[in-house]
Short mmCIF file of C-alpha atoms in Angstrom, two decimals:
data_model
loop_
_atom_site.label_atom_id
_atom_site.label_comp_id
_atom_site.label_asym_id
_atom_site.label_seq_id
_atom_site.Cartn_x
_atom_site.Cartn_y
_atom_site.Cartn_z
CA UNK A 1 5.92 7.38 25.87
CA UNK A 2 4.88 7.90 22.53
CA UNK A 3 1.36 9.63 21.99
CA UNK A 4 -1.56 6.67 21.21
CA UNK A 5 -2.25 9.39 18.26
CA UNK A 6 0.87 7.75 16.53
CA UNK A 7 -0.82 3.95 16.09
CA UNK A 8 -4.78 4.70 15.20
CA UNK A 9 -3.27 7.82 12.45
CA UNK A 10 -3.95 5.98 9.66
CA UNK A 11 -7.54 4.17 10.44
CA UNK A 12 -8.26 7.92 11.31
CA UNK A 13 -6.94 9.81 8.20
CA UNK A 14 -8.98 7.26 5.90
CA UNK A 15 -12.12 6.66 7.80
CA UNK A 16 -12.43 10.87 7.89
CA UNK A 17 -11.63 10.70 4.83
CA UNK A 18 -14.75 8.05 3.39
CA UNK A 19 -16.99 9.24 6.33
CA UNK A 20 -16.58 6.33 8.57
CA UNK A 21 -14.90 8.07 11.69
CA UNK A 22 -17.82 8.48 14.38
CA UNK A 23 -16.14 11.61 15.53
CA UNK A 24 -16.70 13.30 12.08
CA UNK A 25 -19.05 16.74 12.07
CA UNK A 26 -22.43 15.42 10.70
CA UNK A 27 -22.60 17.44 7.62
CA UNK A 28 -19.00 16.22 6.32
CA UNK A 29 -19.77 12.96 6.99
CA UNK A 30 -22.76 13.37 5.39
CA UNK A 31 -21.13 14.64 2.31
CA UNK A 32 -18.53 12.04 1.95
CA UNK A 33 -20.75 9.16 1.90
CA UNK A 34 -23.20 10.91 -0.40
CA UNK A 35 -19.48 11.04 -2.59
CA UNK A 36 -18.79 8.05 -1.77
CA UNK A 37 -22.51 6.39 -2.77
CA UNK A 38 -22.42 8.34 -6.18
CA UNK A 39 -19.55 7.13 -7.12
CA UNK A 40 -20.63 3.65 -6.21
CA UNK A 41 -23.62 4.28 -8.83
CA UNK A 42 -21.34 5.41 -11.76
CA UNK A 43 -20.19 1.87 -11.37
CA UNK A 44 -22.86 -0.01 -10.50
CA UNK A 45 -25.62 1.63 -13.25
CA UNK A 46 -22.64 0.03 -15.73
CA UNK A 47 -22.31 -3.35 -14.43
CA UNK A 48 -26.37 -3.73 -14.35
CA UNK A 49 -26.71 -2.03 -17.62
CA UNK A 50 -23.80 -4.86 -18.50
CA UNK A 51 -26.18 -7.73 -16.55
CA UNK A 52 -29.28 -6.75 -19.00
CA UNK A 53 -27.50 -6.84 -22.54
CA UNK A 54 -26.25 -10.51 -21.52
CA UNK A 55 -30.12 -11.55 -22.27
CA UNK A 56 -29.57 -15.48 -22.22
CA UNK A 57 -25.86 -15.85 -21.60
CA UNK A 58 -25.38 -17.36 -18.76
CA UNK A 59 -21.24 -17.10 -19.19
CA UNK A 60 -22.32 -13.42 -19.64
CA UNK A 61 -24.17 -12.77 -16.84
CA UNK A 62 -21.70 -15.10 -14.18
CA UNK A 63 -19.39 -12.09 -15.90
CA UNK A 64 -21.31 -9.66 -15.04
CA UNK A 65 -22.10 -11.33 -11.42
CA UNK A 66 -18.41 -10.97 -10.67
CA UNK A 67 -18.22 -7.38 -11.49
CA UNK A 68 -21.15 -6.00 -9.44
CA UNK A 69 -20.84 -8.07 -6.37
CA UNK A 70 -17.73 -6.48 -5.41
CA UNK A 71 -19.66 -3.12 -5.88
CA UNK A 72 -22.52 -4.32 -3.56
CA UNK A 73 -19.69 -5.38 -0.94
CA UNK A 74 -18.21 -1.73 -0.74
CA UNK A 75 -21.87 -0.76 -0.65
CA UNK A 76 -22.47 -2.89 2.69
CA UNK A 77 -18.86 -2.01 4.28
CA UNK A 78 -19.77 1.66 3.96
CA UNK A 79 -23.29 1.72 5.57
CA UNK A 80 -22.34 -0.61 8.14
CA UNK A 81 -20.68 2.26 9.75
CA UNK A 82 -23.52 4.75 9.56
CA UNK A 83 -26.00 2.51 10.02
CA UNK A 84 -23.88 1.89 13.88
CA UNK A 85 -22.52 5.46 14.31
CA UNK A 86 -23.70 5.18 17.61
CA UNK A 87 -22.47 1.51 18.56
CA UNK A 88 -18.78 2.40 16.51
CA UNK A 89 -18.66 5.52 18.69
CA UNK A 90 -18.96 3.42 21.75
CA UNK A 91 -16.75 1.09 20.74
CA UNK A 92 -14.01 3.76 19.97
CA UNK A 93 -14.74 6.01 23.02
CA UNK A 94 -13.53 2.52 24.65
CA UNK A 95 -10.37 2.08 23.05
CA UNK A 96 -9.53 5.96 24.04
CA UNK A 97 -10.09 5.60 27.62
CA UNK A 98 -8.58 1.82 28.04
CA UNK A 99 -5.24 3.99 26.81
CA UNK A 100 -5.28 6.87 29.30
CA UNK A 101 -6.02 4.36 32.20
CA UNK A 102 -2.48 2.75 30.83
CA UNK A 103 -0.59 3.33 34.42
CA UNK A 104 2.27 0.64 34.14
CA UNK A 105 5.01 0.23 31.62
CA UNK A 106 3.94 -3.16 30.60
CA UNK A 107 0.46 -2.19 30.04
CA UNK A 108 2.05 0.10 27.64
CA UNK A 109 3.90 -1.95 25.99
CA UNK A 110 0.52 -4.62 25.67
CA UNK A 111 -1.29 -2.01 24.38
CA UNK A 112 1.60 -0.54 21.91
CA UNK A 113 2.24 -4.48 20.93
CA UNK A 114 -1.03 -4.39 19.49
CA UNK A 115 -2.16 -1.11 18.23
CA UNK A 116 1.53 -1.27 16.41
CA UNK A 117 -0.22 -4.42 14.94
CA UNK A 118 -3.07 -2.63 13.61
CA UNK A 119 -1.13 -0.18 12.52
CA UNK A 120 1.03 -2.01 10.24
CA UNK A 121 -1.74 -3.62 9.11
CA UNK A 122 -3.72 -0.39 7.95
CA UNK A 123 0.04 0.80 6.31
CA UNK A 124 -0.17 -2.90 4.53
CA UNK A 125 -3.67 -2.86 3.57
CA UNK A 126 -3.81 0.40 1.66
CA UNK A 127 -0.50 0.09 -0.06
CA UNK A 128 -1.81 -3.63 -1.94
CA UNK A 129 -5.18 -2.68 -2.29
CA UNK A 130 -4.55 0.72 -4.36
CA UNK A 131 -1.74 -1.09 -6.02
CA UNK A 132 -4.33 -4.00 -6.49
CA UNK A 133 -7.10 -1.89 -8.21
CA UNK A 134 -4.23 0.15 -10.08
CA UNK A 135 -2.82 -3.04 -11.30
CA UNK A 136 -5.89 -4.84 -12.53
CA UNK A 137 -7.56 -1.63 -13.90
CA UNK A 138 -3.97 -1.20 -15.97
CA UNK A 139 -4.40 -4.74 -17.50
CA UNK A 140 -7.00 -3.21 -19.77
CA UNK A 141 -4.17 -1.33 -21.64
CA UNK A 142 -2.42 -4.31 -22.78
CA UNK A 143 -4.09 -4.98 -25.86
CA UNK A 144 -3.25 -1.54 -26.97
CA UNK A 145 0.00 -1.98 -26.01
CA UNK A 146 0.50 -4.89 -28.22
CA UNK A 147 -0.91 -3.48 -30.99
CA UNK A 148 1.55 -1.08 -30.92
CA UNK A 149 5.01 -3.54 -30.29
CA UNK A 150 3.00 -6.85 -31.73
CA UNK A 151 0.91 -5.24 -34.40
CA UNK A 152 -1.95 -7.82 -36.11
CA UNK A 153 -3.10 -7.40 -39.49
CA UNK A 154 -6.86 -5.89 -37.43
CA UNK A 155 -6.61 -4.03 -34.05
CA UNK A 156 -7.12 -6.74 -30.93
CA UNK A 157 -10.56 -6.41 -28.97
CA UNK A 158 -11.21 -4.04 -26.42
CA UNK A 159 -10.95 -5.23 -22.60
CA UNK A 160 -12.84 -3.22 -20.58
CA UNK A 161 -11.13 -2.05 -17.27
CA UNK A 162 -14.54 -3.75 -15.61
CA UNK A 163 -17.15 -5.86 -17.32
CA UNK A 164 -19.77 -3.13 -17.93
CA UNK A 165 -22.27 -1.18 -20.58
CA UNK A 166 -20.91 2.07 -20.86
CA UNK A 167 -23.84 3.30 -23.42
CA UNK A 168 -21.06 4.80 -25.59
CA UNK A 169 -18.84 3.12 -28.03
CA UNK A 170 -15.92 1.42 -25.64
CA UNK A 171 -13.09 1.64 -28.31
CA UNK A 172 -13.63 5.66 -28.89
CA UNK A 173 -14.50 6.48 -25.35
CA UNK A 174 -11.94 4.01 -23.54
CA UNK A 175 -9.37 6.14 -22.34
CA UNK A 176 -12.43 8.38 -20.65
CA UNK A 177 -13.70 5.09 -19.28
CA UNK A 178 -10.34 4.17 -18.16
CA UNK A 179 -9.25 7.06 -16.10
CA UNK A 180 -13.03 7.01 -14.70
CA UNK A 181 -12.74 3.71 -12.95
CA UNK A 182 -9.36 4.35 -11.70
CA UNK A 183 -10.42 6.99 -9.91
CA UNK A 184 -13.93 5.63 -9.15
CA UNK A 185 -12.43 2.63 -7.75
CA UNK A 186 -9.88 3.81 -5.97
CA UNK A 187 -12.61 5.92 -4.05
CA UNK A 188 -14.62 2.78 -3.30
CA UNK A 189 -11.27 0.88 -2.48
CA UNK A 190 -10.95 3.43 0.44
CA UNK A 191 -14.52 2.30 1.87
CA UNK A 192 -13.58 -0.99 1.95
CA UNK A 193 -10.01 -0.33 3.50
CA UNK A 194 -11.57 1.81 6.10
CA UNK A 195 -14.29 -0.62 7.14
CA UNK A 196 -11.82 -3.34 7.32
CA UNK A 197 -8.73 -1.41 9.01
CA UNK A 198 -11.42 -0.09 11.94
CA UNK A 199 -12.58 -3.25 11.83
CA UNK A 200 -8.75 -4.74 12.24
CA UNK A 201 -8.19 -1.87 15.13
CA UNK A 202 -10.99 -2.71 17.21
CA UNK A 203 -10.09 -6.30 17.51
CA UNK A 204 -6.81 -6.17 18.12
CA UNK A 205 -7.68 -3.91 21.00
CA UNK A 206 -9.67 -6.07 22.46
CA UNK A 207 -7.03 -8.49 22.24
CA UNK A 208 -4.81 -6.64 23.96
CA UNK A 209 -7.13 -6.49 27.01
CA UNK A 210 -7.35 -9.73 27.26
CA UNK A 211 -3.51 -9.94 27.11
CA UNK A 212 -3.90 -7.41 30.00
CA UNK A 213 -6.20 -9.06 32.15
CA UNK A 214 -3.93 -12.61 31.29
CA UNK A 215 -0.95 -10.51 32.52
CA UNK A 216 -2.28 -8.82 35.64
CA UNK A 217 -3.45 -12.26 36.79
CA UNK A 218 -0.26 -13.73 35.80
CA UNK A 219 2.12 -11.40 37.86
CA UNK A 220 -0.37 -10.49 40.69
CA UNK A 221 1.05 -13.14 43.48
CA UNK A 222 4.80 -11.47 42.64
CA UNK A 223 7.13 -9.18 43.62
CA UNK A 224 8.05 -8.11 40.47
CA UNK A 225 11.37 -5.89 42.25
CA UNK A 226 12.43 -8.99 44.16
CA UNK A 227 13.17 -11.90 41.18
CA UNK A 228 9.58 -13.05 40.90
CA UNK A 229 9.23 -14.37 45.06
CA UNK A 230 5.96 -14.79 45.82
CA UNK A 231 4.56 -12.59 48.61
CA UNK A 232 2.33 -13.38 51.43
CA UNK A 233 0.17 -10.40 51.83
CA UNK A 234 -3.24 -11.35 51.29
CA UNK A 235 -5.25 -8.63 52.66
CA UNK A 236 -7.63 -6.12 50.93
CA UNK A 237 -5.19 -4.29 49.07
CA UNK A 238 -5.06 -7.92 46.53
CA UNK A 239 -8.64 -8.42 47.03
CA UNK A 240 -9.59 -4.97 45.91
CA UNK A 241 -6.87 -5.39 42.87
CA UNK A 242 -8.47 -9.12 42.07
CA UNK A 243 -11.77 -7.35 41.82
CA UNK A 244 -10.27 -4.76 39.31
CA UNK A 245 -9.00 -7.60 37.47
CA UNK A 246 -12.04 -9.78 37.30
CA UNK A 247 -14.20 -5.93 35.84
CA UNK A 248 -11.16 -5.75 33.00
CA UNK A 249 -12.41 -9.07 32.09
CA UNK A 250 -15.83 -8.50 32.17
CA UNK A 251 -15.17 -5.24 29.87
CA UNK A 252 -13.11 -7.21 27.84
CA UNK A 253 -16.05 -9.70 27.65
CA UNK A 254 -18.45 -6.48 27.11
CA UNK A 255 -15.97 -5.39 23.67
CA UNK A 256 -16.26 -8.86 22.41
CA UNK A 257 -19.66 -9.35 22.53
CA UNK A 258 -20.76 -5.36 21.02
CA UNK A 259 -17.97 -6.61 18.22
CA UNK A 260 -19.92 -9.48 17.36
CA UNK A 261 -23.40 -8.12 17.49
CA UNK A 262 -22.34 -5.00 15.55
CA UNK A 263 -20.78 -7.02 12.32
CA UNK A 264 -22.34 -10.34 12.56
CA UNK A 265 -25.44 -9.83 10.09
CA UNK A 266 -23.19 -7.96 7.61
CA UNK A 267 -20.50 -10.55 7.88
CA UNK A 268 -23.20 -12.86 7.03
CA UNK A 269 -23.68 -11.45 3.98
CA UNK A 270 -20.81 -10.50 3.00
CA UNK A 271 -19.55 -14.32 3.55
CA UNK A 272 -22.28 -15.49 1.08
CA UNK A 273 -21.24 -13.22 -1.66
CA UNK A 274 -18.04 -13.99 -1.41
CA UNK A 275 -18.43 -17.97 -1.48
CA UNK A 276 -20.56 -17.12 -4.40
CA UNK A 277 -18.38 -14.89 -5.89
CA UNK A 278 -15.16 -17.39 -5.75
CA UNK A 279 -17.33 -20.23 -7.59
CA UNK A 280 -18.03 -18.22 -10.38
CA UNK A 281 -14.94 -16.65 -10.70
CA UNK A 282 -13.25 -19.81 -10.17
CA UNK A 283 -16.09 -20.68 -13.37
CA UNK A 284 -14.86 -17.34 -15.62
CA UNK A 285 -11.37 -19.21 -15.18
CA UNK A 286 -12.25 -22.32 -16.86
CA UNK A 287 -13.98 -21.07 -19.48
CA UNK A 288 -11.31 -18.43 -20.88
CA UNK A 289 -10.09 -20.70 -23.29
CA UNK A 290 -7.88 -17.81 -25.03
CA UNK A 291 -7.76 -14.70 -23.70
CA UNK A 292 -4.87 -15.05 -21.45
CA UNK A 293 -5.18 -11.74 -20.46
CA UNK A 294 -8.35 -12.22 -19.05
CA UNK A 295 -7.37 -15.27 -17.29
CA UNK A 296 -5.14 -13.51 -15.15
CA UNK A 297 -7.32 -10.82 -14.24
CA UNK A 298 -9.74 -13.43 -13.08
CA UNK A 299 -6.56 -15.43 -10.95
CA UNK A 300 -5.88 -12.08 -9.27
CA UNK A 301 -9.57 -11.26 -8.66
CA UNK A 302 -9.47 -14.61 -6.97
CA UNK A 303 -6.80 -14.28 -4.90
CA UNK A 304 -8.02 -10.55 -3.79
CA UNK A 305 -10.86 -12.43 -2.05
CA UNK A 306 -9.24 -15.28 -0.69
CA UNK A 307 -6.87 -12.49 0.97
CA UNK A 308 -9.43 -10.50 2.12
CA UNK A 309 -11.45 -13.21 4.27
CA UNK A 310 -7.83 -14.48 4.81
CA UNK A 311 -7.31 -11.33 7.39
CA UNK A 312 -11.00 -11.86 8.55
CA UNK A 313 -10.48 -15.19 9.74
CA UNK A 314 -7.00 -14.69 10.83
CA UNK A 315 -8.18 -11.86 13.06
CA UNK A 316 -11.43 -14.34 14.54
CA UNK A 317 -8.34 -16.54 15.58
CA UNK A 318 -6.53 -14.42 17.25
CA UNK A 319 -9.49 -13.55 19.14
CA UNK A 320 -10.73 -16.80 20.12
CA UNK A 321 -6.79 -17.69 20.96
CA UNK A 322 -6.52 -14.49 23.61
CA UNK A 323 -9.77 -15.12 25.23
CA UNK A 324 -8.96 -19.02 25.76
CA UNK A 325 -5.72 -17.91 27.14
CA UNK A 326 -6.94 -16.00 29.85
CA UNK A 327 -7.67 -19.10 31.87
CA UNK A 328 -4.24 -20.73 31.48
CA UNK A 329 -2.56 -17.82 32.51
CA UNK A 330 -4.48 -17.72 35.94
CA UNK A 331 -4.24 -21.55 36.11
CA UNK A 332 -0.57 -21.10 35.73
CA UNK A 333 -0.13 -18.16 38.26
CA UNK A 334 -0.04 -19.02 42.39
CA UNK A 335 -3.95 -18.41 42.80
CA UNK A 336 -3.55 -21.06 45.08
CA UNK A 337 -1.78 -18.67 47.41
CA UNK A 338 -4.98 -16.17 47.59
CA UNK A 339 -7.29 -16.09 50.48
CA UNK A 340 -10.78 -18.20 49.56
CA UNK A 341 -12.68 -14.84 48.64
CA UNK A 342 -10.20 -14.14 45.95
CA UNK A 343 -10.18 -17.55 44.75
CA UNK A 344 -13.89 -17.38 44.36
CA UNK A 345 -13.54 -14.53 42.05
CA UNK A 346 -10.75 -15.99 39.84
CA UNK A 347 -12.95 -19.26 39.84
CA UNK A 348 -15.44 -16.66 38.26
CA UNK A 349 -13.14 -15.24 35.76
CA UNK A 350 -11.82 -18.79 34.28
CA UNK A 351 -15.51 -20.40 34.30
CA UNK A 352 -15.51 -17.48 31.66
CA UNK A 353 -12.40 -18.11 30.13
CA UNK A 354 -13.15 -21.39 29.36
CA UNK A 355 -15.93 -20.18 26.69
CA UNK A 356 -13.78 -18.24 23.99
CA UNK A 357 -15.22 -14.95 22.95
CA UNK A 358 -15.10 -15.20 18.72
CA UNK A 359 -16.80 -13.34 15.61
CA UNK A 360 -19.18 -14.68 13.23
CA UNK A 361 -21.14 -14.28 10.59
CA UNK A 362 -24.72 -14.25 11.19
CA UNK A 363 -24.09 -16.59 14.25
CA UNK A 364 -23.89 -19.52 11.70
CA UNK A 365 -19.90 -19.08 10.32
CA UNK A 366 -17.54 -18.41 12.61
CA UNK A 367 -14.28 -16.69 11.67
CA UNK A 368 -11.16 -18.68 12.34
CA UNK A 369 -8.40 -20.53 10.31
CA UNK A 370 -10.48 -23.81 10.65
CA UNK A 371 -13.76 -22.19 8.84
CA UNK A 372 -11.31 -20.36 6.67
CA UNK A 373 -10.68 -23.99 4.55
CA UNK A 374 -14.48 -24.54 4.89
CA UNK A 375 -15.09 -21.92 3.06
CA UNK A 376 -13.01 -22.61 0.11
CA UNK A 377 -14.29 -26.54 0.15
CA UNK A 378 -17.51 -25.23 -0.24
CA UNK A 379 -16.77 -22.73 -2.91
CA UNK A 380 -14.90 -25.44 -4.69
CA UNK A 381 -18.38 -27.63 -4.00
CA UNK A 382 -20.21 -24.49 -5.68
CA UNK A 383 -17.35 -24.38 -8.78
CA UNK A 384 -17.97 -28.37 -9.28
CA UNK A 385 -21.80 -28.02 -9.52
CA UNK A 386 -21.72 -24.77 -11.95
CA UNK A 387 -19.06 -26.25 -14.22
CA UNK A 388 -21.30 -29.49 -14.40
CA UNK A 389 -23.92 -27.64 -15.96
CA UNK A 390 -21.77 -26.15 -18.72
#
């Protein structure tokens, strides 16, 4: 079997690396996130700095709104994690131990279905979003580049790599200001890609115990060597494994919940910042009658967001789906066959079932494909009211 070192690699190489792995020495995680926070402020100072010169503009300062917001997002992702070293610890300590009690072959292969999930996931998720911030950050170089192939009879205006005040002339200094927020937001990309991969990790895990307890319930009335017949031994030996079933479940129940209570409040904010930030970026859109450029940077700012509570929700789904499951897979196994005292603990574990476990932002919003299109009717709602004012 292969080591469960191969599928949680990445989530650990760039959580160590932003300070978000619970494991982590205290004084080097101390000194990555005291990094990673400075380098946060020689972006933020910028956009703020940016927020005060715009005065009365109110196109200005939705620019402006749109630059920092993603800033204060990073911000939140970060300190969620040491703000619950002690609840992420837990929740990791968990995910260790549920793999060393792995004793079967198909409870290896549940639990390498879905840590091979996360881990393609993490592999996905850094690859587009440093190509992402690479990408948009590079956009600022095309009007240099077509003054040099489409030369004008004047040189084309600057764009910024980031709407910001820099303090320093932006044409002279750009290059400096270029390579600085690659770099700087690359760093704070990793923040965000840790939070979110650990994030991604721990609920797939605890979708794979409820795929475990689904299964064990499934296949505990067979012979598994004998073609699936159903056996007729009813005598502690199942009650004893019933009531190992019915505590995976309750653990499984136990993950859910610490999930939930861990990320719901910054969820909640981080769900109002982005429906806020997708109206006025939807806004920015509208109003860039010319600069094409800038237009596009704006469509792929956009769709950066919509992707990124695209995986939330997708993940609240699955989670909600695996915990409703539970109870169909014991309906459709031969409980029936079990002597009353077992039935009277599966009657326990699909009362439970029938309640689906999901995340949610500040217990209002609840992450699934359904809220998903909510959200983006209400930004749209948001868009129509700002543009009206215009």
């Amino acid at each position: 079997m292969e080591s469960w070192r191969h599928y949680y690699d990445i989530v650990y190489k760039i959580s160590s690396l932003t300070g978000a792995w619970p494991y982590m020495k205290p004084g080097a995680r101390i000194f990555r996130v005291a990094l990673l926070t400075t380098t946060m402020l020689t972006i933020v100072v910028p956009q703020i700095a940016y927020q005060f010169t715009c005065k009365t503009g109110v196109r200005c300062m939705f620019e402006a709104m749109t630059s920092y917001l993603l800033t204060f997002v990073a911000l939140l992702k970060v300190y969620t994690f040491q703000l619950n070293t002690r609840t992420i610890k837990g929740l990791t300590q968990h995910l260790f131990v549920d793999w060393k009690g792995v004793e079967t072959p198909e409870e290896y292969e549940i639990m390498k279905l879905y840590a091979g999930n996360s881990r393609r996931f993490c592999l996905v998720y850094v690859v587009y979003c440093s190509v992402a911030v690479f990408t948009f950050m590079s956009m600022s170089l095309i009007p240099f580049v077509l003054d040099v192939v489409w030369p004008l009879n004047e040189s084309r205006p600057v764009l910024p790599p980031y709407p910001g005040y820099y303090f320093v002339d932006t044409r002279e200094y750009f290059f400096k200001i270029f390579w600085h927020s690659i770099i700087a937001w690359e760093i704070i990309m990793a923040g965000i890609v840790a939070h979110d991969c650990m994030f991604v990790t721990y609920v797939e895990h605890v979708c794979s115990m409820f795929a475990m307890v689904g299964f064990h319930f499934k296949s505990l009335f067979y012979n598994c060597d004998e073609a699936m017949e159903i056996t007729n031994d009813f005598n502690n030996t199942y009650r004893k494994r019933v009531a190992f079933f019915v505590h995976a479940h309750r653990e499984a129940l136990k993950f859910a919940e610490l999930l939930e209570d861990t990320f719901t409040i910054p969820f909640a904010i981080q769900m109002s910042i982005a429906t806020v930030g997708i109206s006025i970026t939807l806004l920015q859109i509208t109003q860039q009658d010319a600069d094409i450029v800038e237009s596009i940077r704006y469509v792929l700012y956009v769709i950066g967001q919509l992707i990124h509570l695209f995986f939330l929700s997708f993940e609240g789904q699955k989670l909600i789906d695996h915990s409703l499951q539970t109870c169909d897979k014991i309906y459709s196994s031969s409980w029936y066959e079990a002597s009353i005292r077992s039935q009277k603990l599966i009657v326990l574990v699909m009362m439970k079932s029938v309640r689906p476990s999901f995340l949610s932002a500040g217990k209002v919003y609840i992450f699934s494909l359904e809220s998903f299109t909510t959200v983006l009717q209400t930004s749209m709602s948001y868009f129509t009211v700002l543009a009206s004012f215009q």
